[in-house]
C-alpha cells in the first residue's frame, strides 16, 4: 500500500539523529512519518507527495530551533514587540517554537486571568508554535498550582529588581519558599540570578561609559546569586534552570554542581558569545542588557562551558523595547532599557562564531534546538526523527548577509549587530509540515504535558 505524504524534503545534507548526510524526510498530518536513505541519490518515499522539496547543493535541512527565553510583551507593551512580529522574526531566523516569558507584558503571567488573556491573543497572531512560562512573584503562591495545571512550562523569578514594577523580585526567604513549593507540582523554577546586595554596593551606572555600566553589575553579583540558587536546589531538589549566564567564573562552580547530581540546567545567549565589552563604544546603549556583556576572557570561559556540556543551551533573551527607551541619542547606560533584540539573528550569529571555533552545525542545533526542547519537556520538538513534529528549516550555512535592522521582522529597528556580516541564511521554515508564508498565522499553543 502506498502512503501519500503531504511533504517530502530530500537532499545530500539532512541532519538526523544519525548525523549529517543524504536522506529523505516524509511528512504526514504535521508529523515526520518516515526518514530513509536516498537510493542512488534519489528519493523513494512519497514522490507523489503534495509538495516535494529538493535541497540545493548549498542547503542543509535541520530541525526547527526552540527559543525558550523570549519577551514578546503583548498585551500591555505591544509597541515594544508583539506575537505577530516576534513569531515572524522567529520563523525567518529558523525558530519554530518559542516559550514566552511572563514579563514584560501587562498584566504579567502570574495568574490565570493573565495567562488566558495572553493565550487568546497568541492563538490569533502566531506564525510559530508558542508556549508560556508563569511567574513566581511575592504574593502569588496560590496561583502556582492553577498555572501549572493550565500548562505553563515552569516559573520564572528574579533575585534582583526586574526593571518593571508589575513583576517584583523575590527576596531570599521568598525564594526559599518558592523553591520548596514548586517541587510539589513537579515543576521547574527558572532564575535571573544576580545578587541585589552586591549590585547595591557597586558603582552607579549613570552616564555614557560602558565600563561604568559593566562595573555596576560585576561577575560577583552572579556568583553570589548562583551560590544561593545551588543551596536551594540542594535542599529542595527543585528542578532549576539558570537563565542567561554571563559570568564565566561561574562555569567551574556549575560543573561541580552538575557532577554532584543537582537537577540543574544552564543557558547563555548569543550576545555573551559574540560581543565583547572591549569593543563596545561609550554611549552605545543598543548593547545594554543585564547581566552585561563582559570581556573577551569571560566569553572564552562560556564557550568552554558549552564545549564540555556545563552550559546546556543558547537562547536569545529577546528583550526589545521602543527606540526612545534605548536612549540611543543620549547614550546613558543608567537610563536606557536593558535588553537586546536578536531573535531573528540568533542562528546566524552563533553559526558564524561557532564554525570559526571548529564546531559543527550539529553542535549549534543541539544547543539551540534539541537541548532547549528537552529542558522544558517538549516531547516532539528539536529533532528530525519519526513521530516528531515536522518543524523543518532549510538553511544555507555558507550564504552570507549584512545585518540591516530595518529589514528585520522585529517591531523596533535597533540591534547591536547592525552592519555585521554573518554566515547562514534561512531559506524556508516549516511548522508542523506547513511552510511559513508570513501572511497567515498557523502557529499552535503548546502546554506542558500536551505538546
Short mmCIF file of N, CA and C in Angstrom, two decimals, residues 91-264:
data_model
loop_
_atom_site.label_atom_id
_atom_site.label_comp_id
_atom_site.label_asym_id
_atom_site.label_seq_id
_atom_site.Cartn_x
_atom_site.Cartn_y
_atom_site.Cartn_z
N UNK A 91 10.40 32.70 12.75
CA UNK A 91 10.36 31.84 11.56
C UNK A 91 11.44 32.23 10.57
N UNK A 92 11.66 33.53 10.39
CA UNK A 92 12.69 33.99 9.46
C UNK A 92 14.08 33.59 9.92
N UNK A 93 14.23 33.39 11.23
CA UNK A 93 15.53 33.02 11.78
C UNK A 93 15.70 31.54 12.05
N UNK A 94 14.72 30.71 11.67
CA UNK A 94 14.86 29.28 11.85
C UNK A 94 14.30 28.72 13.14
N UNK A 95 13.54 29.52 13.87
CA UNK A 95 12.93 29.06 15.12
C UNK A 95 11.46 28.75 14.88
N UNK A 96 11.05 27.57 15.31
CA UNK A 96 9.67 27.13 15.09
C UNK A 96 8.89 27.00 16.40
N UNK A 97 9.57 27.19 17.52
CA UNK A 97 8.92 27.12 18.84
C UNK A 97 9.49 28.20 19.74
N UNK A 98 8.60 28.95 20.39
CA UNK A 98 9.00 29.96 21.37
C UNK A 98 8.29 29.69 22.69
N UNK A 99 8.99 29.93 23.79
CA UNK A 99 8.34 29.94 25.10
C UNK A 99 8.47 31.37 25.63
N UNK A 100 7.33 31.99 25.85
CA UNK A 100 7.25 33.41 26.18
C UNK A 100 7.42 33.65 27.67
N UNK A 101 8.24 34.62 28.02
CA UNK A 101 8.47 34.98 29.42
C UNK A 101 7.25 35.68 30.02
N UNK A 102 7.07 35.58 31.35
CA UNK A 102 5.88 36.15 31.98
C UNK A 102 5.90 37.66 32.10
N UNK A 103 7.01 38.31 31.83
CA UNK A 103 7.13 39.75 31.74
C UNK A 103 7.83 40.01 30.41
N UNK A 104 7.62 41.13 29.78
CA UNK A 104 7.20 42.43 30.23
C UNK A 104 5.81 42.81 29.73
N UNK A 105 4.97 41.84 29.52
CA UNK A 105 3.59 42.15 29.18
C UNK A 105 2.88 42.72 30.41
N UNK A 106 1.75 43.37 30.16
CA UNK A 106 0.90 43.87 31.24
C UNK A 106 -0.52 43.41 30.96
N UNK A 107 -1.07 42.52 31.78
CA UNK A 107 -0.51 42.02 33.04
C UNK A 107 0.56 40.96 32.81
N UNK A 108 1.41 40.79 33.81
CA UNK A 108 2.38 39.70 33.78
C UNK A 108 1.66 38.37 33.95
N UNK A 109 2.27 37.30 33.48
CA UNK A 109 1.65 35.98 33.54
C UNK A 109 1.88 35.37 34.92
N UNK A 110 1.19 35.94 35.91
CA UNK A 110 1.34 35.48 37.29
C UNK A 110 0.02 34.97 37.86
N UNK A 111 -1.02 34.93 37.03
CA UNK A 111 -2.30 34.36 37.47
C UNK A 111 -3.04 33.86 36.24
N UNK A 112 -4.15 33.18 36.47
CA UNK A 112 -4.87 32.54 35.38
C UNK A 112 -5.50 33.55 34.43
N UNK A 113 -5.97 34.66 34.96
CA UNK A 113 -6.57 35.67 34.07
C UNK A 113 -5.56 36.15 33.04
N UNK A 114 -4.34 36.41 33.49
CA UNK A 114 -3.31 36.89 32.58
C UNK A 114 -2.93 35.83 31.56
N UNK A 115 -2.82 34.58 32.01
CA UNK A 115 -2.48 33.50 31.08
C UNK A 115 -3.55 33.33 30.01
N UNK A 116 -4.80 33.36 30.42
CA UNK A 116 -5.90 33.19 29.45
C UNK A 116 -5.94 34.36 28.46
N UNK A 117 -5.69 35.56 28.95
CA UNK A 117 -5.66 36.73 28.06
C UNK A 117 -4.55 36.58 27.02
N UNK A 118 -3.36 36.24 27.49
CA UNK A 118 -2.22 36.14 26.59
C UNK A 118 -2.41 34.98 25.60
N UNK A 119 -2.94 33.87 26.08
CA UNK A 119 -3.15 32.71 25.21
C UNK A 119 -4.12 33.06 24.07
N UNK A 120 -5.18 33.77 24.39
CA UNK A 120 -6.15 34.14 23.37
C UNK A 120 -5.56 35.01 22.28
N UNK A 121 -4.70 35.94 22.68
CA UNK A 121 -4.05 36.81 21.69
C UNK A 121 -3.08 36.02 20.84
N UNK A 122 -2.28 35.16 21.48
CA UNK A 122 -1.28 34.38 20.75
C UNK A 122 -1.92 33.44 19.74
N UNK A 123 -3.07 32.87 20.08
CA UNK A 123 -3.74 31.95 19.16
C UNK A 123 -4.09 32.62 17.84
N UNK A 124 -4.37 33.89 17.88
CA UNK A 124 -4.80 34.60 16.68
C UNK A 124 -3.64 35.11 15.83
N UNK A 125 -2.44 35.25 16.43
CA UNK A 125 -1.40 36.03 15.76
C UNK A 125 -0.09 35.28 15.50
N UNK A 126 0.06 34.06 15.97
CA UNK A 126 1.38 33.43 15.98
C UNK A 126 1.66 32.63 14.71
N UNK A 127 2.85 32.84 14.15
CA UNK A 127 3.29 32.14 12.95
C UNK A 127 4.12 30.90 13.29
N UNK A 128 4.53 30.74 14.54
CA UNK A 128 5.20 29.54 15.01
C UNK A 128 4.49 29.08 16.28
N UNK A 129 4.86 27.91 16.79
CA UNK A 129 4.24 27.40 18.00
C UNK A 129 4.75 28.15 19.22
N UNK A 130 3.86 28.38 20.18
CA UNK A 130 4.16 29.23 21.34
C UNK A 130 3.66 28.57 22.61
N UNK A 131 4.49 28.59 23.64
CA UNK A 131 4.10 28.21 24.99
C UNK A 131 4.45 29.32 25.95
N UNK A 132 4.15 29.11 27.23
CA UNK A 132 4.29 30.20 28.20
C UNK A 132 4.96 29.73 29.49
N UNK A 133 5.79 30.60 30.03
CA UNK A 133 6.26 30.49 31.40
C UNK A 133 5.28 31.22 32.31
N UNK A 134 5.13 30.74 33.53
CA UNK A 134 4.46 31.51 34.57
C UNK A 134 5.48 32.25 35.40
N UNK A 135 5.00 33.13 36.25
CA UNK A 135 5.89 33.86 37.15
C UNK A 135 5.66 33.47 38.59
N UNK A 136 6.74 33.39 39.35
CA UNK A 136 6.65 33.24 40.80
C UNK A 136 7.14 34.55 41.41
N UNK A 137 6.21 35.30 41.95
CA UNK A 137 6.48 36.62 42.50
C UNK A 137 5.93 36.68 43.92
N UNK A 138 6.27 37.71 44.68
CA UNK A 138 5.67 37.81 46.00
C UNK A 138 4.14 37.80 45.93
N UNK A 139 3.53 37.03 46.80
CA UNK A 139 2.07 37.04 46.99
C UNK A 139 1.28 36.33 45.88
N UNK A 140 1.93 35.48 45.06
CA UNK A 140 1.11 34.72 44.11
C UNK A 140 1.27 33.21 44.30
N UNK A 141 1.64 32.78 45.51
CA UNK A 141 1.85 31.35 45.76
C UNK A 141 0.59 30.54 45.47
N UNK A 142 -0.60 31.14 45.68
CA UNK A 142 -1.83 30.40 45.43
C UNK A 142 -2.14 30.23 43.95
N UNK A 143 -1.38 30.91 43.08
CA UNK A 143 -1.60 30.82 41.64
C UNK A 143 -0.69 29.80 40.97
N UNK A 144 0.32 29.29 41.68
CA UNK A 144 1.28 28.40 41.05
C UNK A 144 0.62 27.10 40.59
N UNK A 145 -0.19 26.49 41.44
CA UNK A 145 -0.83 25.22 41.07
C UNK A 145 -1.79 25.39 39.90
N UNK A 146 -2.66 26.40 39.89
CA UNK A 146 -3.54 26.58 38.72
C UNK A 146 -2.75 26.83 37.42
N UNK A 147 -1.70 27.64 37.50
CA UNK A 147 -0.89 27.90 36.31
C UNK A 147 -0.21 26.62 35.82
N UNK A 148 0.29 25.84 36.76
CA UNK A 148 0.93 24.57 36.39
C UNK A 148 -0.08 23.63 35.72
N UNK A 149 -1.26 23.55 36.29
CA UNK A 149 -2.29 22.68 35.73
C UNK A 149 -2.74 23.15 34.35
N UNK A 150 -2.64 24.45 34.12
CA UNK A 150 -3.02 25.01 32.81
C UNK A 150 -1.93 24.84 31.77
N UNK A 151 -0.75 24.37 32.19
CA UNK A 151 0.26 24.01 31.21
C UNK A 151 1.42 24.95 31.02
N UNK A 152 1.66 25.89 31.97
CA UNK A 152 2.89 26.67 31.84
C UNK A 152 4.08 25.74 32.02
N UNK A 153 5.21 26.11 31.44
CA UNK A 153 6.37 25.22 31.40
C UNK A 153 7.26 25.33 32.63
N UNK A 154 6.94 26.23 33.52
CA UNK A 154 7.71 26.43 34.74
C UNK A 154 7.48 27.84 35.22
N UNK A 155 8.27 28.24 36.22
CA UNK A 155 8.04 29.52 36.89
C UNK A 155 9.32 30.34 36.95
N UNK A 156 9.21 31.56 36.45
CA UNK A 156 10.35 32.46 36.46
C UNK A 156 10.31 33.37 37.67
N UNK A 157 11.50 33.57 38.26
CA UNK A 157 11.65 34.54 39.33
C UNK A 157 12.92 35.34 39.13
N UNK A 158 12.88 36.56 39.60
CA UNK A 158 14.06 37.42 39.66
C UNK A 158 14.59 37.44 41.09
N UNK A 159 15.90 37.50 41.23
CA UNK A 159 16.53 37.67 42.53
C UNK A 159 16.96 39.12 42.72
N UNK A 160 16.70 39.96 41.74
CA UNK A 160 17.07 41.37 41.75
C UNK A 160 15.94 42.12 41.03
N UNK A 161 15.91 43.42 41.17
CA UNK A 161 14.88 44.23 40.51
C UNK A 161 14.75 43.85 39.05
N UNK A 162 13.51 43.54 38.61
CA UNK A 162 13.29 43.09 37.24
C UNK A 162 13.32 44.22 36.22
N UNK A 163 13.16 45.44 36.68
CA UNK A 163 13.10 46.59 35.78
C UNK A 163 11.70 47.05 35.46
N UNK A 164 10.68 46.23 35.84
CA UNK A 164 9.29 46.64 35.66
C UNK A 164 8.56 46.46 36.98
N UNK A 165 7.72 47.42 37.29
CA UNK A 165 7.07 47.49 38.59
C UNK A 165 6.15 46.31 38.84
N UNK A 166 5.50 45.83 37.78
CA UNK A 166 4.45 44.81 37.98
C UNK A 166 5.00 43.39 38.16
N UNK A 167 6.32 43.21 38.06
CA UNK A 167 6.89 41.88 38.27
C UNK A 167 8.01 42.03 39.32
N UNK A 168 7.64 41.87 40.58
CA UNK A 168 8.57 42.10 41.68
C UNK A 168 9.48 40.89 41.89
N UNK A 169 10.70 41.15 42.36
CA UNK A 169 11.63 40.06 42.61
C UNK A 169 11.37 39.43 43.97
N UNK A 170 11.89 38.22 44.15
CA UNK A 170 11.77 37.51 45.41
C UNK A 170 12.98 37.80 46.29
N UNK A 171 12.72 38.07 47.57
CA UNK A 171 13.85 38.15 48.50
C UNK A 171 14.30 36.74 48.87
N UNK A 172 15.32 36.62 49.68
CA UNK A 172 15.91 35.31 49.96
C UNK A 172 14.91 34.35 50.57
N UNK A 173 14.13 34.82 51.51
CA UNK A 173 13.15 33.93 52.16
C UNK A 173 12.04 33.54 51.20
N UNK A 174 11.59 34.47 50.40
CA UNK A 174 10.54 34.16 49.42
C UNK A 174 11.04 33.17 48.37
N UNK A 175 12.31 33.32 47.98
CA UNK A 175 12.89 32.38 47.02
C UNK A 175 12.97 30.98 47.61
N UNK A 176 13.39 30.89 48.86
CA UNK A 176 13.46 29.58 49.51
C UNK A 176 12.09 28.92 49.53
N UNK A 177 11.05 29.71 49.79
CA UNK A 177 9.71 29.15 49.85
C UNK A 177 9.25 28.69 48.47
N UNK A 178 9.53 29.49 47.45
CA UNK A 178 9.14 29.08 46.09
C UNK A 178 9.87 27.81 45.68
N UNK A 179 11.14 27.72 46.02
CA UNK A 179 11.92 26.53 45.65
C UNK A 179 11.44 25.30 46.42
N UNK A 180 10.81 25.51 47.55
CA UNK A 180 10.22 24.39 48.30
C UNK A 180 8.85 24.02 47.77
N UNK A 181 8.08 25.00 47.30
CA UNK A 181 6.71 24.75 46.85
C UNK A 181 6.65 24.11 45.46
N UNK A 182 7.53 24.54 44.57
CA UNK A 182 7.43 24.13 43.17
C UNK A 182 7.65 22.63 42.96
N UNK A 183 8.55 21.97 43.72
CA UNK A 183 8.69 20.52 43.52
C UNK A 183 7.41 19.74 43.80
N UNK A 184 6.54 20.25 44.65
CA UNK A 184 5.28 19.56 44.93
C UNK A 184 4.40 19.50 43.69
N UNK A 185 4.65 20.40 42.74
CA UNK A 185 3.91 20.40 41.47
C UNK A 185 4.67 19.63 40.39
N UNK A 186 5.84 19.10 40.74
CA UNK A 186 6.76 18.54 39.74
C UNK A 186 7.08 19.61 38.70
N UNK A 187 7.30 20.82 39.19
CA UNK A 187 7.56 21.96 38.32
C UNK A 187 9.03 22.34 38.30
N UNK A 188 9.33 23.37 37.53
CA UNK A 188 10.68 23.88 37.38
C UNK A 188 10.69 25.36 37.73
N UNK A 189 11.78 25.80 38.37
CA UNK A 189 11.99 27.22 38.60
C UNK A 189 13.13 27.68 37.71
N UNK A 190 12.95 28.83 37.07
CA UNK A 190 13.98 29.41 36.21
C UNK A 190 14.32 30.79 36.79
N UNK A 191 15.61 31.08 36.88
CA UNK A 191 16.02 32.21 37.71
C UNK A 191 16.95 33.19 37.01
N UNK A 192 16.60 34.47 37.14
CA UNK A 192 17.53 35.55 36.85
C UNK A 192 18.37 35.72 38.11
N UNK A 193 19.62 35.26 38.04
CA UNK A 193 20.45 35.16 39.23
C UNK A 193 21.50 36.27 39.27
N UNK A 194 21.13 37.36 39.90
CA UNK A 194 22.07 38.40 40.30
C UNK A 194 21.73 38.81 41.73
N UNK A 195 22.76 39.03 42.53
CA UNK A 195 22.57 39.34 43.94
C UNK A 195 22.35 40.83 44.14
N UNK A 196 21.20 41.24 44.73
CA UNK A 196 20.91 42.67 44.85
C UNK A 196 21.87 43.41 45.78
N UNK A 197 22.34 42.74 46.83
CA UNK A 197 23.26 43.43 47.75
C UNK A 197 24.57 43.76 47.05
N UNK A 198 25.06 42.86 46.23
CA UNK A 198 26.31 43.11 45.50
C UNK A 198 26.12 44.26 44.52
N UNK A 199 24.98 44.27 43.85
CA UNK A 199 24.72 45.36 42.90
C UNK A 199 24.54 46.68 43.62
N UNK A 200 23.86 46.67 44.76
CA UNK A 200 23.68 47.91 45.53
C UNK A 200 25.02 48.48 45.97
N UNK A 201 25.99 47.63 46.24
CA UNK A 201 27.31 48.08 46.71
C UNK A 201 28.21 48.51 45.55
N UNK A 202 27.80 48.22 44.32
CA UNK A 202 28.62 48.56 43.16
C UNK A 202 28.38 50.02 42.75
N UNK A 203 29.26 50.58 41.90
CA UNK A 203 29.06 51.96 41.44
C UNK A 203 27.77 52.10 40.64
N UNK A 204 27.23 53.32 40.63
CA UNK A 204 26.06 53.60 39.82
C UNK A 204 26.42 53.58 38.33
N UNK A 205 25.49 53.14 37.46
CA UNK A 205 25.80 53.03 36.05
C UNK A 205 25.52 54.28 35.23
N UNK A 206 25.18 55.39 35.85
CA UNK A 206 24.77 56.58 35.11
C UNK A 206 25.88 57.05 34.17
N UNK A 207 25.45 57.51 33.00
CA UNK A 207 26.40 58.11 32.08
C UNK A 207 26.65 57.25 30.86
N UNK A 208 27.52 57.74 30.00
CA UNK A 208 27.79 57.12 28.71
C UNK A 208 28.86 56.04 28.76
N UNK A 209 29.55 55.89 29.86
CA UNK A 209 30.67 54.96 29.95
C UNK A 209 30.18 53.51 30.03
N UNK A 210 30.59 52.68 29.04
CA UNK A 210 30.22 51.27 29.14
C UNK A 210 30.99 50.60 30.27
N UNK A 211 32.22 51.00 30.49
CA UNK A 211 33.00 50.42 31.59
C UNK A 211 32.30 50.65 32.93
N UNK A 212 31.70 51.84 33.10
CA UNK A 212 30.98 52.12 34.34
C UNK A 212 29.74 51.23 34.46
N UNK A 213 29.04 51.02 33.34
CA UNK A 213 27.88 50.13 33.40
C UNK A 213 28.31 48.71 33.75
N UNK A 214 29.38 48.23 33.14
CA UNK A 214 29.87 46.88 33.43
C UNK A 214 30.24 46.75 34.91
N UNK A 215 30.86 47.78 35.47
CA UNK A 215 31.24 47.73 36.88
C UNK A 215 30.03 47.74 37.80
N UNK A 216 28.91 48.26 37.31
CA UNK A 216 27.71 48.33 38.15
C UNK A 216 27.03 46.97 38.32
N UNK A 217 27.37 46.00 37.47
CA UNK A 217 26.80 44.65 37.58
C UNK A 217 27.94 43.64 37.41
N UNK A 218 28.81 43.53 38.41
CA UNK A 218 30.01 42.70 38.28
C UNK A 218 29.68 41.21 38.31
N UNK A 219 30.68 40.42 37.89
CA UNK A 219 30.52 38.96 37.95
C UNK A 219 30.16 38.50 39.35
N UNK A 220 30.68 39.18 40.35
CA UNK A 220 30.43 38.77 41.74
C UNK A 220 28.94 38.73 42.06
N UNK A 221 28.14 39.58 41.40
CA UNK A 221 26.70 39.56 41.65
C UNK A 221 26.09 38.25 41.16
N UNK A 222 26.54 37.78 39.99
CA UNK A 222 26.07 36.47 39.51
C UNK A 222 26.57 35.34 40.40
N UNK A 223 27.83 35.40 40.78
CA UNK A 223 28.40 34.31 41.57
C UNK A 223 27.72 34.16 42.92
N UNK A 224 27.44 35.28 43.58
CA UNK A 224 26.77 35.22 44.88
C UNK A 224 25.36 34.66 44.74
N UNK A 225 24.65 35.11 43.71
CA UNK A 225 23.29 34.62 43.50
C UNK A 225 23.28 33.13 43.16
N UNK A 226 24.24 32.70 42.36
CA UNK A 226 24.31 31.29 41.99
C UNK A 226 24.56 30.42 43.21
N UNK A 227 25.37 30.90 44.16
CA UNK A 227 25.55 30.14 45.41
C UNK A 227 24.22 29.94 46.12
N UNK A 228 23.40 30.99 46.15
CA UNK A 228 22.09 30.88 46.78
C UNK A 228 21.20 29.89 46.04
N UNK A 229 21.24 29.95 44.71
CA UNK A 229 20.43 29.04 43.89
C UNK A 229 20.85 27.59 44.13
N UNK A 230 22.14 27.34 44.14
CA UNK A 230 22.61 25.96 44.32
C UNK A 230 22.25 25.43 45.71
N UNK A 231 22.34 26.29 46.71
CA UNK A 231 21.92 25.87 48.06
C UNK A 231 20.45 25.49 48.07
N UNK A 232 19.62 26.28 47.37
CA UNK A 232 18.19 25.98 47.32
C UNK A 232 17.90 24.69 46.58
N UNK A 233 18.58 24.48 45.45
CA UNK A 233 18.38 23.24 44.70
C UNK A 233 18.83 22.04 45.51
N UNK A 234 19.89 22.21 46.26
CA UNK A 234 20.43 21.12 47.08
C UNK A 234 19.47 20.74 48.20
N UNK A 235 18.84 21.73 48.79
CA UNK A 235 17.98 21.45 49.95
C UNK A 235 16.57 21.04 49.57
N UNK A 236 16.11 21.41 48.37
CA UNK A 236 14.71 21.13 48.00
C UNK A 236 14.57 20.11 46.87
N UNK A 237 15.63 19.93 46.07
CA UNK A 237 15.52 19.05 44.92
C UNK A 237 14.74 19.63 43.76
N UNK A 238 14.43 20.92 43.80
CA UNK A 238 13.65 21.53 42.73
C UNK A 238 14.43 21.54 41.42
N UNK A 239 13.75 21.23 40.33
CA UNK A 239 14.36 21.37 39.01
C UNK A 239 14.66 22.85 38.79
N UNK A 240 15.91 23.16 38.51
CA UNK A 240 16.37 24.54 38.48
C UNK A 240 17.06 24.83 37.15
N UNK A 241 16.64 25.92 36.54
CA UNK A 241 17.26 26.36 35.29
C UNK A 241 17.81 27.75 35.49
N UNK A 242 19.09 27.90 35.20
CA UNK A 242 19.78 29.18 35.38
C UNK A 242 19.75 29.94 34.06
N UNK A 243 19.18 31.15 34.10
CA UNK A 243 18.98 31.94 32.90
C UNK A 243 20.23 32.75 32.53
N UNK A 244 20.41 32.99 31.25
CA UNK A 244 21.37 33.93 30.64
C UNK A 244 22.68 34.08 31.41
N UNK A 245 23.42 32.98 31.54
CA UNK A 245 24.71 33.06 32.24
C UNK A 245 25.67 33.95 31.47
N UNK A 246 26.22 34.95 32.17
CA UNK A 246 27.22 35.84 31.58
C UNK A 246 28.54 35.77 32.32
N UNK A 247 28.58 35.14 33.49
CA UNK A 247 29.77 35.10 34.33
C UNK A 247 30.57 33.83 34.05
N UNK A 248 31.65 33.98 33.31
CA UNK A 248 32.48 32.83 33.02
C UNK A 248 33.08 32.19 34.25
N UNK A 249 33.32 33.00 35.30
CA UNK A 249 33.89 32.46 36.53
C UNK A 249 32.96 31.47 37.22
N UNK A 250 31.68 31.43 36.81
CA UNK A 250 30.73 30.51 37.42
C UNK A 250 30.76 29.12 36.79
N UNK A 251 31.41 28.98 35.64
CA UNK A 251 31.31 27.71 34.90
C UNK A 251 31.84 26.55 35.72
N UNK A 252 32.98 26.70 36.36
CA UNK A 252 33.55 25.60 37.16
C UNK A 252 32.62 25.24 38.32
N UNK A 253 32.05 26.26 38.96
CA UNK A 253 31.11 26.03 40.07
C UNK A 253 29.90 25.24 39.60
N UNK A 254 29.38 25.60 38.43
CA UNK A 254 28.20 24.93 37.90
C UNK A 254 28.52 23.51 37.44
N UNK A 255 29.72 23.31 36.90
CA UNK A 255 30.14 21.96 36.52
C UNK A 255 30.19 21.05 37.75
N UNK A 256 30.71 21.58 38.85
CA UNK A 256 30.78 20.80 40.09
C UNK A 256 29.38 20.48 40.61
N UNK A 257 28.47 21.44 40.50
CA UNK A 257 27.09 21.22 40.95
C UNK A 257 26.42 20.13 40.14
N UNK A 258 26.66 20.12 38.84
CA UNK A 258 26.10 19.08 38.00
C UNK A 258 26.70 17.72 38.34
N UNK A 259 28.01 17.70 38.58
CA UNK A 259 28.67 16.45 38.95
C UNK A 259 28.13 15.91 40.27
N UNK A 260 27.73 16.82 41.13
CA UNK A 260 27.12 16.45 42.41
C UNK A 260 25.75 15.81 42.22
N UNK A 261 25.15 16.04 41.06
CA UNK A 261 23.84 15.47 40.78
C UNK A 261 22.68 16.41 40.98
N UNK A 262 22.95 17.70 41.16
CA UNK A 262 21.85 18.64 41.32
C UNK A 262 21.04 18.72 40.03
N UNK A 263 19.71 18.89 40.15
CA UNK A 263 18.84 18.95 38.96
C UNK A 263 18.91 20.33 38.31
N UNK A 264 20.02 20.58 37.63
CA UNK A 264 20.37 21.92 37.17
C UNK A 264 20.63 21.93 35.68
#
